[in-house]
Backbone as JSON, one array per atom type, in Angstrom:
{
  "sequence": "MLGAVFAACWLPLLAPLPAPAVLAAVMLPGALFVPVLTVAGLTVTALAPAGTTTEAVGWMSSAIRLGLAAGTALAGPLGGHFALPLMAAALGALVLSARTHNPAPAPAAA",
  "N": [[98.63, 111.77, 99.49], [97.47, 110.85, 97.15], [94.91, 110.37, 98.1], [94.07, 112.98, 98.64], [94.0, 114.06, 96.07], [92.04, 112.42, 95.0], [89.85, 113.23, 96.56], [89.7, 115.92, 95.73], [88.91, 115.58, 93.12], [86.22, 115.2, 93.29], [85.12, 117.69, 93.64], [84.15, 119.2, 91.3], [81.7, 118.01, 91.0], [80.03, 119.09, 92.83], [78.76, 121.25, 91.79], [75.76, 122.25, 90.09], [75.14, 120.27, 87.46], [74.42, 119.23, 84.09], [73.2, 115.94, 83.2], [74.92, 114.54, 81.24], [77.35, 115.89, 81.67], [77.86, 115.29, 84.33], [78.28, 112.56, 84.12], [80.67, 112.56, 82.65], [82.28, 113.9, 84.49], [82.51, 112.14, 86.67], [84.24, 110.24, 85.87], [87.01, 110.63, 86.35], [87.39, 110.58, 89.3], [86.42, 108.0, 89.54], [88.31, 106.52, 88.12], [90.45, 106.81, 89.79], [89.76, 105.39, 92.02], [90.42, 102.61, 92.37], [93.32, 102.72, 92.54], [93.46, 104.2, 94.96], [92.3, 102.4, 96.77], [94.19, 100.35, 96.56], [96.53, 101.55, 97.57], [95.61, 102.04, 100.16], [95.23, 99.4, 101.09], [97.89, 98.42, 100.96], [99.08, 100.14, 102.78], [97.72, 99.52, 105.18], [98.54, 96.87, 105.43], [101.3, 97.23, 105.74], [101.41, 98.64, 108.15], [100.26, 97.01, 110.03], [100.63, 95.07, 112.98], [102.99, 92.36, 113.38], [101.77, 89.23, 112.34], [99.12, 89.95, 112.31], [98.12, 90.78, 109.93], [96.15, 89.72, 108.16], [93.81, 90.05, 109.69], [93.82, 92.83, 109.96], [93.47, 93.7, 107.31], [90.98, 92.61, 106.9], [89.44, 94.15, 108.7], [89.72, 96.62, 107.46], [88.42, 96.13, 105.04], [85.84, 95.6, 106.01], [85.25, 98.1, 107.11], [85.18, 99.67, 104.81], [82.98, 98.57, 103.49], [80.97, 99.14, 105.37], [81.02, 101.93, 105.26], [80.2, 102.3, 102.6], [77.6, 101.27, 102.77], [76.46, 103.06, 104.63], [76.7, 105.45, 103.19], [75.03, 104.88, 101.02], [72.61, 104.65, 102.36], [72.29, 107.27, 103.25], [72.11, 108.66, 100.9], [69.58, 109.08, 99.71], [68.08, 110.82, 101.58], [69.83, 113.02, 101.49], [69.52, 113.94, 98.98], [71.06, 113.3, 96.75], [73.43, 114.75, 96.75], [76.93, 115.36, 96.38], [78.54, 115.85, 98.5], [78.95, 114.14, 100.66], [80.6, 111.83, 99.77], [82.83, 113.36, 99.13], [83.6, 114.53, 101.58], [84.18, 112.17, 103.0], [86.33, 111.11, 101.52], [88.18, 113.16, 101.88], [88.55, 113.06, 104.66], [89.66, 110.5, 104.89], [92.05, 110.94, 103.5], [93.26, 112.8, 105.2], [93.6, 111.3, 107.57], [95.29, 109.27, 106.64], [97.5, 110.79, 105.75], [98.28, 111.97, 108.13], [99.13, 109.78, 109.6], [101.18, 108.86, 107.98], [103.02, 110.93, 108.05], [103.86, 110.89, 110.63], [105.48, 108.54, 111.43], [105.95, 105.45, 113.24], [108.54, 105.23, 115.68], [111.74, 103.81, 114.88], [112.89, 100.65, 116.1], [115.29, 100.56, 118.74], [118.75, 99.88, 118.24], [120.44, 96.96, 119.37]],
  "CA": [[98.56, 112.65, 98.34], [96.47, 110.29, 96.24], [93.6, 110.6, 98.71], [93.72, 114.39, 98.46], [93.64, 114.23, 94.66], [90.75, 111.75, 94.86], [88.84, 114.13, 97.14], [89.59, 117.1, 94.88], [88.2, 115.2, 91.88], [84.77, 115.27, 93.53], [84.68, 119.08, 93.72], [83.29, 119.65, 90.19], [80.37, 117.41, 91.11], [79.21, 119.89, 93.75], [78.03, 122.21, 90.97], [74.63, 121.66, 89.37], [75.57, 119.97, 86.1], [73.52, 118.33, 83.37], [73.57, 114.52, 83.33], [76.12, 114.14, 80.49], [78.54, 116.47, 82.3], [78.1, 114.5, 85.54], [78.87, 111.3, 83.66], [82.06, 112.83, 82.31], [83.01, 114.34, 85.68], [82.75, 111.05, 87.6], [85.24, 109.3, 85.33], [88.32, 110.8, 86.99], [87.44, 109.92, 90.61], [86.22, 106.56, 89.34], [89.58, 105.95, 87.7], [91.38, 106.85, 90.93], [89.24, 104.6, 93.14], [91.22, 101.39, 92.57], [94.63, 103.06, 93.13], [93.28, 104.59, 96.36], [92.11, 101.15, 97.52], [95.46, 99.63, 96.57], [97.41, 102.23, 98.53], [95.06, 101.79, 101.49], [95.55, 98.02, 101.45], [99.32, 98.31, 101.21], [99.38, 100.88, 104.02], [97.23, 98.71, 106.3], [99.42, 95.71, 105.53], [102.6, 97.65, 106.25], [101.3, 99.15, 109.52], [99.71, 95.99, 110.94], [101.65, 94.32, 113.74], [103.3, 91.02, 112.86], [100.78, 88.2, 112.63], [97.75, 90.47, 112.31], [97.87, 91.39, 108.62], [94.86, 89.28, 107.64], [92.77, 90.7, 110.48], [93.83, 94.26, 109.64], [92.85, 93.87, 105.99], [89.56, 92.31, 107.11], [88.83, 95.33, 109.31], [89.65, 97.66, 106.43], [87.35, 95.73, 104.12], [84.56, 95.81, 106.7], [85.03, 99.54, 107.24], [84.79, 100.17, 103.49], [81.6, 98.13, 103.24], [80.1, 99.92, 106.26], [80.95, 103.27, 104.68], [79.35, 102.24, 101.4], [76.22, 101.09, 103.21], [76.01, 104.31, 105.23], [76.55, 106.42, 102.1], [73.83, 104.54, 100.27], [71.45, 104.97, 103.19], [72.15, 108.72, 103.34], [72.0, 109.26, 99.57], [68.21, 109.55, 99.48], [67.78, 112.03, 102.35], [70.68, 114.14, 101.1], [69.1, 114.4, 97.67], [72.04, 113.04, 95.7], [74.57, 115.66, 96.8], [78.2, 114.65, 96.4], [79.34, 116.32, 99.62], [79.28, 113.02, 101.53], [81.84, 111.15, 99.36], [83.93, 114.31, 99.18], [84.04, 114.61, 102.97], [84.78, 110.89, 103.37], [87.65, 111.01, 100.88], [89.07, 114.13, 102.53], [88.87, 112.52, 105.98], [90.6, 109.4, 104.67], [93.35, 111.52, 103.13], [93.84, 113.4, 106.4], [94.05, 110.23, 108.48], [96.44, 108.61, 106.04], [98.66, 111.69, 105.74], [98.73, 112.16, 109.52], [99.85, 108.56, 109.98], [102.39, 108.75, 107.16], [103.98, 111.95, 108.46], [104.29, 110.6, 112.0], [105.69, 107.09, 111.52], [106.42, 104.93, 114.52], [110.01, 105.25, 115.73], [112.41, 102.53, 114.63], [113.41, 100.08, 117.36], [116.7, 100.87, 119.04], [119.68, 98.77, 117.98], [120.95, 96.36, 120.61]],
  "C": [[97.47, 112.17, 97.37], [95.06, 110.5, 96.78], [93.14, 112.05, 98.55], [93.31, 114.67, 97.01], [92.27, 113.6, 94.4], [89.63, 112.64, 95.39], [88.63, 115.36, 96.26], [88.83, 116.8, 93.59], [86.68, 115.23, 92.06], [84.25, 116.71, 93.52], [83.83, 119.54, 92.54], [81.86, 119.11, 90.29], [79.48, 118.13, 92.12], [78.37, 120.92, 93.0], [76.84, 121.52, 90.29], [74.99, 121.49, 87.89], [74.51, 119.13, 85.4], [74.07, 116.89, 83.43], [74.79, 114.13, 82.5], [77.42, 114.69, 81.11], [78.89, 115.72, 83.59], [78.77, 113.19, 85.16], [80.35, 111.49, 83.32], [82.89, 113.15, 83.56], [83.31, 113.2, 86.65], [83.81, 110.07, 87.1], [86.59, 109.42, 86.02], [88.34, 110.22, 88.41], [87.21, 108.42, 90.51], [87.51, 105.87, 88.94], [90.59, 105.91, 88.83], [90.97, 105.94, 92.07], [90.09, 103.36, 93.41], [92.63, 101.72, 93.08], [94.52, 103.48, 94.6], [93.11, 103.34, 97.23], [93.41, 100.36, 97.62], [96.42, 100.23, 97.59], [96.91, 102.0, 99.96], [95.4, 100.38, 101.96], [97.02, 97.83, 101.76], [99.72, 99.01, 102.51], [98.94, 100.08, 105.24], [98.14, 97.5, 106.51], [100.77, 96.09, 106.14], [102.54, 98.07, 107.72], [100.8, 98.12, 110.52], [100.85, 95.31, 111.69], [101.84, 92.92, 113.15], [102.23, 90.03, 113.29], [99.35, 88.67, 112.6], [97.35, 91.07, 110.96], [96.5, 91.01, 108.08], [93.71, 89.95, 108.37], [92.68, 92.19, 110.14], [93.17, 94.53, 108.3], [91.35, 93.58, 106.08], [88.81, 93.49, 107.72], [88.69, 96.46, 108.3], [88.51, 97.36, 105.45], [85.97, 95.95, 104.74], [84.23, 97.29, 106.83], [84.59, 100.14, 105.9], [83.34, 99.81, 103.21], [80.61, 98.89, 104.12], [79.94, 101.34, 105.74], [80.08, 103.32, 103.44], [77.89, 102.1, 101.78], [75.66, 102.38, 103.81], [75.8, 105.38, 104.15], [75.32, 106.16, 101.27], [72.58, 104.91, 101.05], [71.21, 106.48, 103.27], [71.91, 109.39, 101.99], [70.6, 109.81, 99.31], [67.91, 110.82, 100.25], [68.61, 113.24, 101.95], [70.38, 114.63, 99.69], [70.15, 114.24, 96.59], [73.21, 114.0, 95.68], [75.86, 114.85, 96.93], [79.1, 115.11, 97.55], [79.77, 115.16, 100.52], [80.52, 112.26, 101.05], [83.04, 112.08, 99.38], [84.49, 114.41, 100.6], [84.72, 113.31, 103.41], [86.17, 110.73, 102.77], [88.64, 111.97, 101.54], [89.48, 113.63, 103.92], [89.87, 111.38, 105.86], [91.99, 109.91, 104.33], [94.03, 112.14, 104.35], [94.38, 112.35, 107.35], [95.3, 109.56, 107.93], [97.67, 109.51, 106.06], [99.17, 111.93, 107.15], [99.55, 110.95, 109.96], [101.16, 108.45, 109.21], [103.44, 109.76, 107.61], [104.5, 111.74, 109.87], [104.52, 109.1, 112.16], [106.19, 106.7, 112.9], [107.95, 104.94, 114.54], [110.58, 103.85, 115.51], [112.92, 101.97, 115.96], [114.89, 100.36, 117.52], [117.56, 99.63, 118.78], [120.26, 98.27, 119.29], [122.45, 96.49, 120.73]]
}
């Protein structure tokens, strides 16, 4: 849910806005960024198999850094459009919601 709200907060930035309006419009997704990262970290920690939590968080951290690097590399050719972070946030929300709605079955009692 938080990922979907985060993605929706980028929608106003798709419109051509003057610089002061862009500055104001980025405050809401910026304020939601840390809660999204916190929920992602807690989800990865909860879903990681026993004994692999550190590795799972490391993979998440590496994936975030790779995404940031790719977004930075594409920012110039895309001309500063905000469609890329919007699509990435929406994809993250879909993956997280798909995993949350289909949890692994509980082990059978002996």
